[in-house]
Short mmCIF file of C-alpha atoms in Angstrom, two decimals:
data_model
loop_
_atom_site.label_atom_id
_atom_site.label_comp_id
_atom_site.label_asym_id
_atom_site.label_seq_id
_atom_site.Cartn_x
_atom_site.Cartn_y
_atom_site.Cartn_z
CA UNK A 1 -10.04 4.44 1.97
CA UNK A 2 -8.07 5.68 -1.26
CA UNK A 3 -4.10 6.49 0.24
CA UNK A 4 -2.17 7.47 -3.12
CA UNK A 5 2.11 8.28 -3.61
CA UNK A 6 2.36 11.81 -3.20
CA UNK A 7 5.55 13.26 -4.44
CA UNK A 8 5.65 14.77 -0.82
CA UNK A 9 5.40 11.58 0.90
CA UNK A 10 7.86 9.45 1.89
CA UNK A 11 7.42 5.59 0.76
CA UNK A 12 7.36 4.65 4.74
CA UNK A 13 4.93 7.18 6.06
CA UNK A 14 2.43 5.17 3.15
CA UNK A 15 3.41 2.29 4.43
CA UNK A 16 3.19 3.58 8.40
CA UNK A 17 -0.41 4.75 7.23
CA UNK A 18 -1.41 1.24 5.33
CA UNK A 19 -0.46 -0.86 8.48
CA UNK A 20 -2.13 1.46 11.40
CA UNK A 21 -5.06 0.88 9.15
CA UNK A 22 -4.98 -2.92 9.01
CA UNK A 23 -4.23 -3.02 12.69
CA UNK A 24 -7.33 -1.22 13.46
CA UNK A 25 -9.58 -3.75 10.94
CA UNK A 26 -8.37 -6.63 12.89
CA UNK A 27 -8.46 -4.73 15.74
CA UNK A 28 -12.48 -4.43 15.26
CA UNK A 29 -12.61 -7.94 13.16
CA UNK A 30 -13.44 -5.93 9.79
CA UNK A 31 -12.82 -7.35 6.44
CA UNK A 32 -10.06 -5.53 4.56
CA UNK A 33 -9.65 -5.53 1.16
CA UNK A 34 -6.52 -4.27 -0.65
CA UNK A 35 -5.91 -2.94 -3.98
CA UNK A 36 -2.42 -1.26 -4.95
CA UNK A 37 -1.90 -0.10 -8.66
CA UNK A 38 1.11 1.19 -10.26
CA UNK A 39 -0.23 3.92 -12.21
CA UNK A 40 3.11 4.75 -14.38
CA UNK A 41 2.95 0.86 -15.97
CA UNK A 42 -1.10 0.85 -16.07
CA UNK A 43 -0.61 3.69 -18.29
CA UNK A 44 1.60 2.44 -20.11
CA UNK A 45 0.50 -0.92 -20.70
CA UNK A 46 -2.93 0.39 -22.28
CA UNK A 47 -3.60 -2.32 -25.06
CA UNK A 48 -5.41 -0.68 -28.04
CA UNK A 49 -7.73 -3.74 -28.62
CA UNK A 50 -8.78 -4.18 -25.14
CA UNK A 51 -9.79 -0.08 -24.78
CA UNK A 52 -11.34 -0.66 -28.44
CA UNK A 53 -13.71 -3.39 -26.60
CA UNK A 54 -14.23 -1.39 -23.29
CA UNK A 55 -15.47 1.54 -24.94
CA UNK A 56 -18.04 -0.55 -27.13
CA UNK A 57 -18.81 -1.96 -23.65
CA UNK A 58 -19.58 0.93 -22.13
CA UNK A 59 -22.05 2.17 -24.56
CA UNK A 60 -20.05 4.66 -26.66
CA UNK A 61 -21.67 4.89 -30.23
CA UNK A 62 -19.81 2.65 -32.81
CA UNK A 63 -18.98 5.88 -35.19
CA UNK A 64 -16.95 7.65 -31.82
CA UNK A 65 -15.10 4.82 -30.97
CA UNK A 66 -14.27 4.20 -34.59
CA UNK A 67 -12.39 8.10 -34.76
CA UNK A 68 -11.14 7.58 -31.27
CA UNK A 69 -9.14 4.42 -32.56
CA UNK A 70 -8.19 5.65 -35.31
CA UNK A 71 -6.77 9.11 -33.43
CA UNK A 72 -5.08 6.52 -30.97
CA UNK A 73 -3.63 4.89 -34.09
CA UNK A 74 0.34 5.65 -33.53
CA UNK A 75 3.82 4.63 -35.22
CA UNK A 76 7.18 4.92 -34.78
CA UNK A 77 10.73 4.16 -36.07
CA UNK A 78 14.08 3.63 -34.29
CA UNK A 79 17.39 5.46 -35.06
CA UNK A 80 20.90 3.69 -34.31
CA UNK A 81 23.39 5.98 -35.55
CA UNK A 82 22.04 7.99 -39.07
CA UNK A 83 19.92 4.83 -39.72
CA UNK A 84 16.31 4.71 -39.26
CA UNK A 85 14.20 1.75 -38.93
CA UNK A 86 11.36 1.34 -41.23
CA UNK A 87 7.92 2.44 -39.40
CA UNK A 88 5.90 0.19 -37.01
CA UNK A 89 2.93 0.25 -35.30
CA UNK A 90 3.06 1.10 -31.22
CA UNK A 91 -0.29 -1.09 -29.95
CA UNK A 92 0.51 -0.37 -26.09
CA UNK A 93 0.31 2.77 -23.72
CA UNK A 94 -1.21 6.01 -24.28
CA UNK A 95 0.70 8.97 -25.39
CA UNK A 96 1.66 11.65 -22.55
CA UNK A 97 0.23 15.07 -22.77
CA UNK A 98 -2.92 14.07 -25.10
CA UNK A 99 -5.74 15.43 -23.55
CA UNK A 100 -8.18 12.60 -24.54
CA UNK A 101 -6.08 9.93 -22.97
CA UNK A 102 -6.57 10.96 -19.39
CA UNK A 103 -10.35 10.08 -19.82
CA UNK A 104 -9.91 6.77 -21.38
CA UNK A 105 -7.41 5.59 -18.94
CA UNK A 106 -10.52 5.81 -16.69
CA UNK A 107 -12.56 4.01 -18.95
CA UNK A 108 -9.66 1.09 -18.89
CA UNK A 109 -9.13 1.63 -15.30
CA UNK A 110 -13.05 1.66 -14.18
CA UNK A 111 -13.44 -1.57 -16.94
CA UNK A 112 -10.63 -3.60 -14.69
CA UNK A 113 -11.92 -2.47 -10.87
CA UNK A 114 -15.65 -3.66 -11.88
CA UNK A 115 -14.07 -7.30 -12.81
CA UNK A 116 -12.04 -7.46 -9.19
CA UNK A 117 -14.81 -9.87 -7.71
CA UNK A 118 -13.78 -10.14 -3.86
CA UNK A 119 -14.59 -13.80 -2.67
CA UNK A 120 -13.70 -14.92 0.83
CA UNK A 121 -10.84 -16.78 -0.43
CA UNK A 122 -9.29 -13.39 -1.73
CA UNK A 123 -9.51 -11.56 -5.02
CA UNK A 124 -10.38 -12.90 -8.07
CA UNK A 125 -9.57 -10.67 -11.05
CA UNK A 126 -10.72 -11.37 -14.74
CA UNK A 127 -10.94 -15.45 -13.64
CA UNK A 128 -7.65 -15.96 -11.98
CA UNK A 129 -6.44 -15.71 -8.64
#
């Protein structure tokens, strides 16, 4: 069962609806797995190496993923005062409001759910407990 923040929906009534569903697992001895994600910092924290890898992965041809790094490729500089800092390069996140970035986010996402291994002794993501 997905259950999502809504910007309608209070923090508690998630929670409310998280724990009538455990209670009714245990209730009927199922299994219950649990997965939360904070969406805002997963976006943000998109490494460029890592989604370089995942697409190769995933069996996007070498030429695409090649012009899809190198549209990805973004820098930046930081004023104090009238001073600007000289330009570096920005290696996490994906920009807001490119419309590419949506579907590679899933790419990342999809990439890190298929590594959550559930083992009876909990989860076991990328190795480590």
């Amino acid at each position: 069962m997905w259950i999502s923040t809504q910007n309608n929906r209070l923090t508690s009534d998630q929670i409310f609806r998280i724990r009538q569903i455990l209670e009714k697992k245990l209730e009927y001895n199922q299994a219950v797995q649990r997965l939360f994600i904070d969406f805002k910092k997963a976006y943000d924290s998109v490494r460029g190496e890592v989604l370089n890898y995942i697409l190769i992965e995933s069996g996007i041809p070498m030429k695409l993923v090649r012009l899809i790094m190198l549209l990805k490729e973004t820098y930046s500089t930081v004023q104090v005062g009238k001073h600007f800092s000289d330009m570096f390069p920005v290696r996490n996140g994906l920009k807001q409001g490119d419309v590419l970035n949506p579907m590679l986010f899933n790419f990342d996402l999809g990439y890190a759910i298929r590594r959550v291994q559930v083992k009876q002794d909990g989860l076991k993501f990328c190795g480590t407990h």
